Amino acid sequence: MAALRRFCYRWHAIPSSRSIASSSLDFLKIRHDATYVNLIQAPAAFDKSSAVVYPNFITHEEGKSFIKEASKRMKRRKFEEGHWDAVIVRYREVELLIDDDVPNDAPKDSNDTPPFVNAIRRTRQYLAAKHLPTGVSDSIKWIPCHAIDLSADGRLDAHVDSVKFSGDIVAGISLLSDAIMRLKPCSDEWKIKIDDGKTTSPNQLKDSGHVDLYLPKQSLYVLSGMSRFSYTHELLPCGSSFDFIDADDSQIVRETINVERGRRLSIIFRDELRSKGTTN
């Protein structure tokens, strides 16, 4: 098992006060698919509401727009052999800054808005409505999205995203290829070190179970609560298998698939850490 580290970026945060210009909020009715989260090996105390997957959360057109924009912004960047914290290998990364991320009260021209921008706005609105505490919508600030381009031979090892800068959720849109994400409980030592904002590499709890998430292209995964703070997450290697469980019985396997992960682009959403006691 590779050493566990923290992702720790010094982002600037932006307010989420702008709403999506849309005649319909039907997308808020979207529901996650429980069969994309395998709980057979989950610890008994695992909170299944803390890790969810929404298949086909964005459209094919929006996916192409994300890929085009990320590729343009990464055009001169080479794949890096490793991040400073040793979590990720063979990757490129860029910030997907949009107009909403720039403090400016001037109205934005909605004409010819690229599909990826609309997808970012809609995703933020959905996350705020469905996965963040009620009563904090006016105080939510979003860290600008990061696009992470992981090569076919790249690796994302077990880690917990920094709690020093980012807040209650970690979410991601998957593009280019399908993948399997694995969650594992982390030790109390690891959680304490995270709270202290320090980098450390303790072992995970042995024989404590795991939870697998199937992340197909154009899906959105969301980690919150227990899965955000008390579990590490990682990507399984190419050729790993995923068991779809029965919708009515989480101990029955309905179908097994092999996931041949190739190059993968992920669009990462994080809210800024709020001060304790902030509700509005």
PDB file of C-alpha atoms in Angstrom:
ATOM      1  CA  MET A   1       0.000   0.000   0.000  1.00  0.00           C
ATOM      2  CA  ALA A   2       1.382   3.345  -1.023  1.00  0.00           C
ATOM      3  CA  ALA A   3       1.868   5.995   1.609  1.00  0.00           C
ATOM      4  CA  LEU A   4      -1.187   8.072   2.438  1.00  0.00           C
ATOM      5  CA  ARG A   5      -0.895  11.781   1.885  1.00  0.00           C
ATOM      6  CA  ARG A   6      -3.078  14.864   1.639  1.00  0.00           C
ATOM      7  CA  PHE A   7      -3.911  16.937  -1.411  1.00  0.00           C
ATOM      8  CA  CYS A   8      -3.308  20.495  -0.287  1.00  0.00           C
ATOM      9  CA  TYR A   9      -3.777  23.290  -2.840  1.00  0.00           C
ATOM     10  CA  ARG A  10      -3.809  26.969  -2.058  1.00  0.00           C
ATOM     11  CA  TRP A  11      -6.878  27.905  -4.062  1.00  0.00           C
ATOM     12  CA  HIS A  12      -8.677  31.209  -3.994  1.00  0.00           C
ATOM     13  CA  ALA A  13     -12.365  30.838  -3.245  1.00  0.00           C
ATOM     14  CA  ILE A  14     -15.368  32.483  -4.865  1.00  0.00           C
ATOM     15  CA  PRO A  15     -18.964  33.074  -3.789  1.00  0.00           C
ATOM     16  CA  SER A  16     -21.845  30.949  -5.029  1.00  0.00           C
ATOM     17  CA  SER A  17     -24.477  33.678  -4.941  1.00  0.00           C
ATOM     18  CA  ARG A  18     -25.090  33.621  -8.686  1.00  0.00           C
ATOM     19  CA  SER A  19     -27.796  31.190  -9.698  1.00  0.00           C
ATOM     20  CA  ILE A  20     -28.054  29.301 -12.956  1.00  0.00           C
ATOM     21  CA  ALA A  21     -30.050  31.145 -15.587  1.00  0.00           C
ATOM     22  CA  SER A  22     -32.573  28.441 -16.413  1.00  0.00           C
ATOM     23  CA  SER A  23     -36.310  28.271 -16.950  1.00  0.00           C
ATOM     24  CA  SER A  24     -36.403  24.902 -15.212  1.00  0.00           C
ATOM     25  CA  LEU A  25     -34.937  23.385 -12.084  1.00  0.00           C
ATOM     26  CA  ASP A  26     -35.911  19.849 -13.061  1.00  0.00           C
ATOM     27  CA  PHE A  27     -32.271  18.760 -12.740  1.00  0.00           C
ATOM     28  CA  LEU A  28     -32.661  19.115  -8.948  1.00  0.00           C
ATOM     29  CA  LYS A  29     -34.916  16.049  -9.118  1.00  0.00           C
ATOM     30  CA  ILE A  30     -32.030  13.825 -10.253  1.00  0.00           C
ATOM     31  CA  ARG A  31     -31.427  10.865  -7.938  1.00  0.00           C
ATOM     32  CA  HIS A  32     -28.275   8.869  -7.381  1.00  0.00           C
ATOM     33  CA  ASP A  33     -28.089   5.179  -8.337  1.00  0.00           C
ATOM     34  CA  ALA A  34     -27.384   2.963  -5.330  1.00  0.00           C
ATOM     35  CA  THR A  35     -26.268   0.051  -7.539  1.00  0.00           C
ATOM     36  CA  TYR A  36     -23.125   2.016  -8.486  1.00  0.00           C
ATOM     37  CA  VAL A  37     -21.897   1.787  -4.866  1.00  0.00           C
ATOM     38  CA  ASN A  38     -20.852  -1.701  -3.762  1.00  0.00           C
ATOM     39  CA  LEU A  39     -21.403  -2.128  -0.023  1.00  0.00           C
ATOM     40  CA  ILE A  40     -20.771  -5.867   0.295  1.00  0.00           C
ATOM     41  CA  GLN A  41     -17.414  -5.334   2.035  1.00  0.00           C
ATOM     42  CA  ALA A  42     -18.467  -2.107   3.786  1.00  0.00           C
ATOM     43  CA  PRO A  43     -17.862  -1.699   7.527  1.00  0.00           C
ATOM     44  CA  ALA A  44     -21.053  -2.117   9.541  1.00  0.00           C
ATOM     45  CA  ALA A  45     -21.103   1.538  10.586  1.00  0.00           C
ATOM     46  CA  PHE A  46     -20.604   2.934   7.074  1.00  0.00           C
ATOM     47  CA  ASP A  47     -22.998   5.766   6.176  1.00  0.00           C
ATOM     48  CA  LYS A  48     -24.168   4.908   2.663  1.00  0.00           C
ATOM     49  CA  SER A  49     -25.537   8.413   2.149  1.00  0.00           C
ATOM     50  CA  SER A  50     -21.975   9.786   2.364  1.00  0.00           C
ATOM     51  CA  ALA A  51     -20.843   8.283  -0.969  1.00  0.00           C
ATOM     52  CA  VAL A  52     -23.139   8.450  -3.990  1.00  0.00           C
ATOM     53  CA  VAL A  53     -22.885   8.247  -7.783  1.00  0.00           C
ATOM     54  CA  TYR A  54     -25.099   9.959 -10.365  1.00  0.00           C
ATOM     55  CA  PRO A  55     -24.745   8.252 -13.791  1.00  0.00           C
ATOM     56  CA  ASN A  56     -25.101  10.514 -16.845  1.00  0.00           C
ATOM     57  CA  PHE A  57     -25.118  13.638 -14.710  1.00  0.00           C
ATOM     58  CA  ILE A  58     -23.864  15.741 -17.612  1.00  0.00           C
ATOM     59  CA  THR A  59     -24.661  15.483 -21.308  1.00  0.00           C
ATOM     60  CA  HIS A  60     -22.368  14.164 -24.027  1.00  0.00           C
ATOM     61  CA  GLU A  61     -22.079  17.717 -25.396  1.00  0.00           C
ATOM     62  CA  GLU A  62     -21.038  19.063 -21.994  1.00  0.00           C
ATOM     63  CA  GLY A  63     -18.491  16.278 -21.662  1.00  0.00           C
ATOM     64  CA  LYS A  64     -16.940  17.154 -25.023  1.00  0.00           C
ATOM     65  CA  SER A  65     -16.856  20.807 -24.009  1.00  0.00           C
ATOM     66  CA  PHE A  66     -15.000  19.953 -20.768  1.00  0.00           C
ATOM     67  CA  ILE A  67     -12.476  17.835 -22.678  1.00  0.00           C
ATOM     68  CA  LYS A  68     -11.920  20.529 -25.302  1.00  0.00           C
ATOM     69  CA  GLU A  69     -11.430  23.302 -22.736  1.00  0.00           C
ATOM     70  CA  ALA A  70      -9.165  21.269 -20.451  1.00  0.00           C
ATOM     71  CA  SER A  71      -7.060  20.123 -23.400  1.00  0.00           C
ATOM     72  CA  LYS A  72      -6.674  23.711 -24.577  1.00  0.00           C
ATOM     73  CA  ARG A  73      -5.556  24.919 -21.154  1.00  0.00           C
ATOM     74  CA  MET A  74      -3.152  21.984 -20.714  1.00  0.00           C
ATOM     75  CA  LYS A  75      -1.768  22.136 -24.243  1.00  0.00           C
ATOM     76  CA  ARG A  76       1.794  22.968 -23.211  1.00  0.00           C
ATOM     77  CA  ARG A  77       1.834  20.900 -20.018  1.00  0.00           C
ATOM     78  CA  LYS A  78       3.555  17.560 -19.812  1.00  0.00           C
ATOM     79  CA  PHE A  79       2.438  14.670 -17.667  1.00  0.00           C
ATOM     80  CA  GLU A  80       4.157  14.950 -14.301  1.00  0.00           C
ATOM     81  CA  GLU A  81       5.740  11.898 -12.714  1.00  0.00           C
ATOM     82  CA  GLY A  82       4.453  12.726  -9.265  1.00  0.00           C
ATOM     83  CA  HIS A  83       2.806  15.283  -6.997  1.00  0.00           C
ATOM     84  CA  TRP A  84       4.748  16.713  -4.060  1.00  0.00           C
ATOM     85  CA  ASP A  85       2.712  14.574  -1.655  1.00  0.00           C
ATOM     86  CA  ALA A  86       3.292  11.327  -3.629  1.00  0.00           C
ATOM     87  CA  VAL A  87      -0.436  10.634  -4.057  1.00  0.00           C
ATOM     88  CA  ILE A  88      -0.738  10.928  -7.834  1.00  0.00           C
ATOM     89  CA  VAL A  89       1.586   9.760 -10.621  1.00  0.00           C
ATOM     90  CA  ARG A  90       1.591  10.581 -14.368  1.00  0.00           C
ATOM     91  CA  TYR A  91      -0.898  13.424 -14.433  1.00  0.00           C
ATOM     92  CA  ARG A  92      -1.535  16.965 -15.629  1.00  0.00           C
ATOM     93  CA  GLU A  93      -3.671  19.513 -13.835  1.00  0.00           C
ATOM     94  CA  VAL A  94      -5.186  22.890 -14.543  1.00  0.00           C
ATOM     95  CA  GLU A  95      -7.639  25.238 -12.871  1.00  0.00           C
ATOM     96  CA  LEU A  96     -10.902  25.708 -14.796  1.00  0.00           C
ATOM     97  CA  LEU A  97     -11.556  29.302 -13.839  1.00  0.00           C
ATOM     98  CA  ILE A  98     -14.866  30.687 -15.151  1.00  0.00           C
ATOM     99  CA  ASP A  99     -16.483  34.146 -14.969  1.00  0.00           C
ATOM    100  CA  ASP A 100     -18.320  33.221 -11.761  1.00  0.00           C
ATOM    101  CA  ASP A 101     -14.960  32.679 -10.055  1.00  0.00           C
ATOM    102  CA  VAL A 102     -13.950  36.316 -10.490  1.00  0.00           C
ATOM    103  CA  PRO A 103     -15.428  38.708  -7.883  1.00  0.00           C
ATOM    104  CA  ASN A 104     -17.396  41.015 -10.146  1.00  0.00           C
ATOM    105  CA  ASP A 105     -20.996  42.147  -9.757  1.00  0.00           C
ATOM    106  CA  ALA A 106     -21.305  43.062 -13.426  1.00  0.00           C
ATOM    107  CA  PRO A 107     -23.925  40.934 -15.243  1.00  0.00           C
ATOM    108  CA  LYS A 108     -22.547  38.075 -17.307  1.00  0.00           C
ATOM    109  CA  ASP A 109     -23.517  37.709 -20.956  1.00  0.00           C
ATOM    110  CA  SER A 110     -25.380  34.404 -21.176  1.00  0.00           C
ATOM    111  CA  ASN A 111     -25.123  34.299 -24.976  1.00  0.00           C
ATOM    112  CA  ASP A 112     -22.762  31.683 -26.381  1.00  0.00           C
ATOM    113  CA  THR A 113     -21.856  30.351 -22.933  1.00  0.00           C
ATOM    114  CA  PRO A 114     -19.760  27.182 -23.439  1.00  0.00           C
ATOM    115  CA  PRO A 115     -21.544  24.009 -22.324  1.00  0.00           C
ATOM    116  CA  PHE A 116     -18.846  23.233 -19.748  1.00  0.00           C
ATOM    117  CA  VAL A 117     -19.538  26.544 -17.961  1.00  0.00           C
ATOM    118  CA  ASN A 118     -23.233  25.765 -17.712  1.00  0.00           C
ATOM    119  CA  ALA A 119     -22.333  22.294 -16.408  1.00  0.00           C
ATOM    120  CA  ILE A 120     -20.125  23.776 -13.670  1.00  0.00           C
ATOM    121  CA  ARG A 121     -22.874  26.178 -12.603  1.00  0.00           C
ATOM    122  CA  ARG A 122     -25.544  23.485 -12.598  1.00  0.00           C
ATOM    123  CA  THR A 123     -23.338  21.054 -10.665  1.00  0.00           C
ATOM    124  CA  ARG A 124     -22.527  23.654  -8.015  1.00  0.00           C
ATOM    125  CA  GLN A 125     -26.191  24.481  -7.613  1.00  0.00           C
ATOM    126  CA  TYR A 126     -27.068  20.797  -7.285  1.00  0.00           C
ATOM    127  CA  LEU A 127     -24.316  20.149  -4.730  1.00  0.00           C
ATOM    128  CA  ALA A 128     -25.385  23.168  -2.680  1.00  0.00           C
ATOM    129  CA  ALA A 129     -29.018  22.058  -2.701  1.00  0.00           C
ATOM    130  CA  LYS A 130     -28.514  18.336  -2.089  1.00  0.00           C
ATOM    131  CA  HIS A 131     -25.189  17.778  -0.343  1.00  0.00           C
ATOM    132  CA  LEU A 132     -24.387  20.795   1.811  1.00  0.00           C
ATOM    133  CA  PRO A 133     -26.024  21.700   5.140  1.00  0.00           C
ATOM    134  CA  THR A 134     -29.333  23.505   4.928  1.00  0.00           C
ATOM    135  CA  GLY A 135     -29.252  27.195   5.697  1.00  0.00           C
ATOM    136  CA  VAL A 136     -25.737  27.852   4.391  1.00  0.00           C
ATOM    137  CA  SER A 137     -26.471  28.583   0.727  1.00  0.00           C
ATOM    138  CA  ASP A 138     -25.647  32.281   1.098  1.00  0.00           C
ATOM    139  CA  SER A 139     -22.287  31.546   2.730  1.00  0.00           C
ATOM    140  CA  ILE A 140     -21.033  28.790   0.429  1.00  0.00           C
ATOM    141  CA  LYS A 141     -17.883  29.650  -1.478  1.00  0.00           C
ATOM    142  CA  TRP A 142     -16.566  27.423  -4.228  1.00  0.00           C
ATOM    143  CA  ILE A 143     -12.941  26.669  -4.893  1.00  0.00           C
ATOM    144  CA  PRO A 144     -12.417  26.958  -8.671  1.00  0.00           C
ATOM    145  CA  CYS A 145     -12.767  23.580 -10.361  1.00  0.00           C
ATOM    146  CA  HIS A 146      -9.618  21.611 -11.098  1.00  0.00           C
ATOM    147  CA  ALA A 147      -9.294  19.407 -14.169  1.00  0.00           C
ATOM    148  CA  ILE A 148      -7.008  16.435 -13.516  1.00  0.00           C
ATOM    149  CA  ASP A 149      -5.794  14.516 -16.568  1.00  0.00           C
ATOM    150  CA  LEU A 150      -4.522  11.100 -15.457  1.00  0.00           C
ATOM    151  CA  SER A 151      -2.648   9.086 -18.085  1.00  0.00           C
ATOM    152  CA  ALA A 152      -3.611   5.492 -18.845  1.00  0.00           C
ATOM    153  CA  ASP A 153      -0.572   4.307 -16.876  1.00  0.00           C
ATOM    154  CA  GLY A 154      -1.084   6.880 -14.116  1.00  0.00           C
ATOM    155  CA  ARG A 155      -2.005   6.169 -10.523  1.00  0.00           C
ATOM    156  CA  LEU A 156      -4.070   7.830  -7.801  1.00  0.00           C
ATOM    157  CA  ASP A 157      -3.270   6.357  -4.395  1.00  0.00           C
ATOM    158  CA  ALA A 158      -5.224   6.405  -1.141  1.00  0.00           C
ATOM    159  CA  HIS A 159      -5.563   9.845   0.439  1.00  0.00           C
ATOM    160  CA  VAL A 160      -7.947  12.209   2.184  1.00  0.00           C
ATOM    161  CA  ASP A 161      -8.279  15.624   0.567  1.00  0.00           C
ATOM    162  CA  SER A 162      -6.975  18.485   2.675  1.00  0.00           C
ATOM    163  CA  VAL A 163      -9.346  19.801   5.322  1.00  0.00           C
ATOM    164  CA  LYS A 164      -7.218  22.883   5.845  1.00  0.00           C
ATOM    165  CA  PHE A 165      -8.606  24.649   2.769  1.00  0.00           C
ATOM    166  CA  SER A 166     -11.565  22.652   1.410  1.00  0.00           C
ATOM    167  CA  GLY A 167     -14.846  22.028   3.171  1.00  0.00           C
ATOM    168  CA  ASP A 168     -17.686  19.527   3.455  1.00  0.00           C
ATOM    169  CA  ILE A 169     -17.646  17.776   0.093  1.00  0.00           C
ATOM    170  CA  VAL A 170     -15.379  16.402  -2.597  1.00  0.00           C
ATOM    171  CA  ALA A 171     -17.134  15.699  -5.886  1.00  0.00           C
ATOM    172  CA  GLY A 172     -16.002  14.835  -9.381  1.00  0.00           C
ATOM    173  CA  ILE A 173     -17.245  14.456 -12.937  1.00  0.00           C
ATOM    174  CA  SER A 174     -15.580  11.551 -14.779  1.00  0.00           C
ATOM    175  CA  LEU A 175     -14.615  11.793 -18.452  1.00  0.00           C
ATOM    176  CA  LEU A 176     -12.709   9.860 -21.177  1.00  0.00           C
ATOM    177  CA  SER A 177     -12.839   6.466 -19.419  1.00  0.00           C
ATOM    178  CA  ASP A 178     -14.658   4.597 -16.677  1.00  0.00           C
ATOM    179  CA  ALA A 179     -12.990   3.944 -13.326  1.00  0.00           C
ATOM    180  CA  ILE A 180     -13.488   2.334  -9.923  1.00  0.00           C
ATOM    181  CA  MET A 181     -12.938   4.353  -6.761  1.00  0.00           C
ATOM    182  CA  ARG A 182     -12.271   2.534  -3.495  1.00  0.00           C
ATOM    183  CA  LEU A 183     -12.954   3.968  -0.034  1.00  0.00           C
ATOM    184  CA  LYS A 184     -11.223   2.614   3.074  1.00  0.00           C
ATOM    185  CA  PRO A 185     -11.513   3.641   6.724  1.00  0.00           C
ATOM    186  CA  CYS A 186      -8.533   5.529   8.068  1.00  0.00           C
ATOM    187  CA  SER A 187      -7.120   5.300  11.564  1.00  0.00           C
ATOM    188  CA  ASP A 188      -7.795   7.774  14.349  1.00  0.00           C
ATOM    189  CA  GLU A 189      -4.165   8.844  14.060  1.00  0.00           C
ATOM    190  CA  TRP A 190      -4.715   9.744  10.420  1.00  0.00           C
ATOM    191  CA  LYS A 191      -7.869  11.728  11.212  1.00  0.00           C
ATOM    192  CA  ILE A 192      -6.110  13.648  13.985  1.00  0.00           C
ATOM    193  CA  LYS A 193      -3.221  14.508  11.693  1.00  0.00           C
ATOM    194  CA  ILE A 194      -5.654  15.748   9.071  1.00  0.00           C
ATOM    195  CA  ASP A 195      -7.368  17.966  11.615  1.00  0.00           C
ATOM    196  CA  ASP A 196      -3.978  19.402  12.537  1.00  0.00           C
ATOM    197  CA  GLY A 197      -3.308  20.201   8.886  1.00  0.00           C
ATOM    198  CA  LYS A 198      -0.104  18.148   8.859  1.00  0.00           C
ATOM    199  CA  THR A 199       1.205  15.718   6.279  1.00  0.00           C
ATOM    200  CA  THR A 200       1.596  12.163   7.517  1.00  0.00           C
ATOM    201  CA  SER A 201       1.652   8.598   6.246  1.00  0.00           C
ATOM    202  CA  PRO A 202       0.069   6.233   8.783  1.00  0.00           C
ATOM    203  CA  ASN A 203      -1.394   2.861   7.906  1.00  0.00           C
ATOM    204  CA  GLN A 204      -5.063   2.392   7.286  1.00  0.00           C
ATOM    205  CA  LEU A 205      -7.103   0.197   9.585  1.00  0.00           C
ATOM    206  CA  LYS A 206      -6.389  -3.444   8.725  1.00  0.00           C
ATOM    207  CA  ASP A 207      -9.183  -5.840   7.788  1.00  0.00           C
ATOM    208  CA  SER A 208     -11.752  -3.090   8.186  1.00  0.00           C
ATOM    209  CA  GLY A 209     -13.539  -3.440   4.868  1.00  0.00           C
ATOM    210  CA  HIS A 210     -13.984  -1.123   1.900  1.00  0.00           C
ATOM    211  CA  VAL A 211     -16.568   0.444  -0.384  1.00  0.00           C
ATOM    212  CA  ASP A 212     -16.268   0.544  -4.191  1.00  0.00           C
ATOM    213  CA  LEU A 213     -17.818   3.188  -6.459  1.00  0.00           C
ATOM    214  CA  TYR A 214     -18.258   2.637 -10.192  1.00  0.00           C
ATOM    215  CA  LEU A 215     -17.572   5.903 -12.029  1.00  0.00           C
ATOM    216  CA  PRO A 216     -18.641   5.736 -15.689  1.00  0.00           C
ATOM    217  CA  LYS A 217     -17.996   8.557 -18.136  1.00  0.00           C
ATOM    218  CA  GLN A 218     -20.246  11.591 -17.577  1.00  0.00           C
ATOM    219  CA  SER A 219     -21.115  10.530 -14.033  1.00  0.00           C
ATOM    220  CA  LEU A 220     -20.821  12.619 -10.862  1.00  0.00           C
ATOM    221  CA  TYR A 221     -19.614  11.165  -7.577  1.00  0.00           C
ATOM    222  CA  VAL A 222     -20.021  12.964  -4.243  1.00  0.00           C
ATOM    223  CA  LEU A 223     -18.152  12.256  -1.002  1.00  0.00           C
ATOM    224  CA  SER A 224     -19.460  13.953   2.132  1.00  0.00           C
ATOM    225  CA  GLY A 225     -19.566  13.362   5.879  1.00  0.00           C
ATOM    226  CA  MET A 226     -18.011  10.023   6.807  1.00  0.00           C
ATOM    227  CA  SER A 227     -16.628   9.323   3.317  1.00  0.00           C
ATOM    228  CA  ARG A 228     -15.168  12.810   3.037  1.00  0.00           C
ATOM    229  CA  PHE A 229     -13.378  12.928   6.395  1.00  0.00           C
ATOM    230  CA  SER A 230     -13.003   9.404   7.782  1.00  0.00           C
ATOM    231  CA  TYR A 231     -12.256   7.370   4.633  1.00  0.00           C
ATOM    232  CA  THR A 232      -9.426   7.523   2.127  1.00  0.00           C
ATOM    233  CA  HIS A 233     -10.228   7.289  -1.570  1.00  0.00           C
ATOM    234  CA  GLU A 234      -8.164   5.925  -4.445  1.00  0.00           C
ATOM    235  CA  LEU A 235      -8.566   4.645  -8.014  1.00  0.00           C
ATOM    236  CA  LEU A 236      -8.177   0.935  -8.666  1.00  0.00           C
ATOM    237  CA  PRO A 237      -5.828  -0.164 -11.472  1.00  0.00           C
ATOM    238  CA  CYS A 238      -6.931  -0.982 -15.003  1.00  0.00           C
ATOM    239  CA  GLY A 239      -8.614  -4.384 -15.278  1.00  0.00           C
ATOM    240  CA  SER A 240     -10.218  -4.277 -11.828  1.00  0.00           C
ATOM    241  CA  SER A 241     -13.733  -5.658 -11.548  1.00  0.00           C
ATOM    242  CA  PHE A 242     -16.867  -4.085 -10.128  1.00  0.00           C
ATOM    243  CA  ASP A 243     -19.877  -5.951  -8.793  1.00  0.00           C
ATOM    244  CA  PHE A 244     -23.268  -4.321  -9.321  1.00  0.00           C
ATOM    245  CA  ILE A 245     -25.384  -5.121  -6.298  1.00  0.00           C
ATOM    246  CA  ASP A 246     -29.107  -5.714  -6.270  1.00  0.00           C
ATOM    247  CA  ALA A 247     -31.115  -2.549  -5.672  1.00  0.00           C
ATOM    248  CA  ASP A 248     -33.201  -4.257  -2.978  1.00  0.00           C
ATOM    249  CA  ASP A 249     -30.495  -6.349  -1.301  1.00  0.00           C
ATOM    250  CA  SER A 250     -26.969  -4.914  -0.970  1.00  0.00           C
ATOM    251  CA  GLN A 251     -25.538  -8.405  -0.358  1.00  0.00           C
ATOM    252  CA  ILE A 252     -26.606  -9.837  -3.732  1.00  0.00           C
ATOM    253  CA  VAL A 253     -24.377  -9.376  -6.803  1.00  0.00           C
ATOM    254  CA  ARG A 254     -26.433  -8.736  -9.932  1.00  0.00           C
ATOM    255  CA  GLU A 255     -23.630  -8.320 -12.487  1.00  0.00           C
ATOM    256  CA  THR A 256     -19.827  -8.155 -12.597  1.00  0.00           C
ATOM    257  CA  ILE A 257     -17.881  -6.053 -15.102  1.00  0.00           C
ATOM    258  CA  ASN A 258     -14.180  -5.534 -15.783  1.00  0.00           C
ATOM    259  CA  VAL A 259     -13.205  -1.875 -16.038  1.00  0.00           C
ATOM    260  CA  GLU A 260     -10.411  -1.107 -18.493  1.00  0.00           C
ATOM    261  CA  ARG A 261      -9.443   2.350 -17.331  1.00  0.00           C
ATOM    262  CA  GLY A 262      -7.566   4.383 -19.931  1.00  0.00           C
ATOM    263  CA  ARG A 263      -6.656   8.040 -19.840  1.00  0.00           C
ATOM    264  CA  ARG A 264      -9.039   9.746 -17.436  1.00  0.00           C
ATOM    265  CA  LEU A 265     -10.118  13.369 -17.064  1.00  0.00           C
ATOM    266  CA  SER A 266     -11.839  14.370 -13.838  1.00  0.00           C
ATOM    267  CA  ILE A 267     -13.414  17.714 -12.991  1.00  0.00           C
ATOM    268  CA  ILE A 268     -13.150  18.245  -9.232  1.00  0.00           C
ATOM    269  CA  PHE A 269     -15.591  20.328  -7.175  1.00  0.00           C
ATOM    270  CA  ARG A 270     -14.793  21.476  -3.633  1.00  0.00           C
ATOM    271  CA  ASP A 271     -16.423  24.012  -1.350  1.00  0.00           C
ATOM    272  CA  GLU A 272     -14.230  26.305   0.711  1.00  0.00           C
ATOM    273  CA  LEU A 273     -13.775  25.546   4.395  1.00  0.00           C
ATOM    274  CA  ARG A 274     -16.297  27.588   6.373  1.00  0.00           C
ATOM    275  CA  SER A 275     -15.701  29.003   9.814  1.00  0.00           C
ATOM    276  CA  LYS A 276     -17.179  26.914  12.599  1.00  0.00           C
ATOM    277  CA  GLY A 277     -20.685  28.002  13.453  1.00  0.00           C
ATOM    278  CA  THR A 278     -21.296  29.632  10.055  1.00  0.00           C
ATOM    279  CA  THR A 279     -24.867  29.064   8.971  1.00  0.00           C
ATOM    280  CA  ASN A 280     -25.653  31.988   6.734  1.00  0.00           C
TER     281      ASN A 280
END
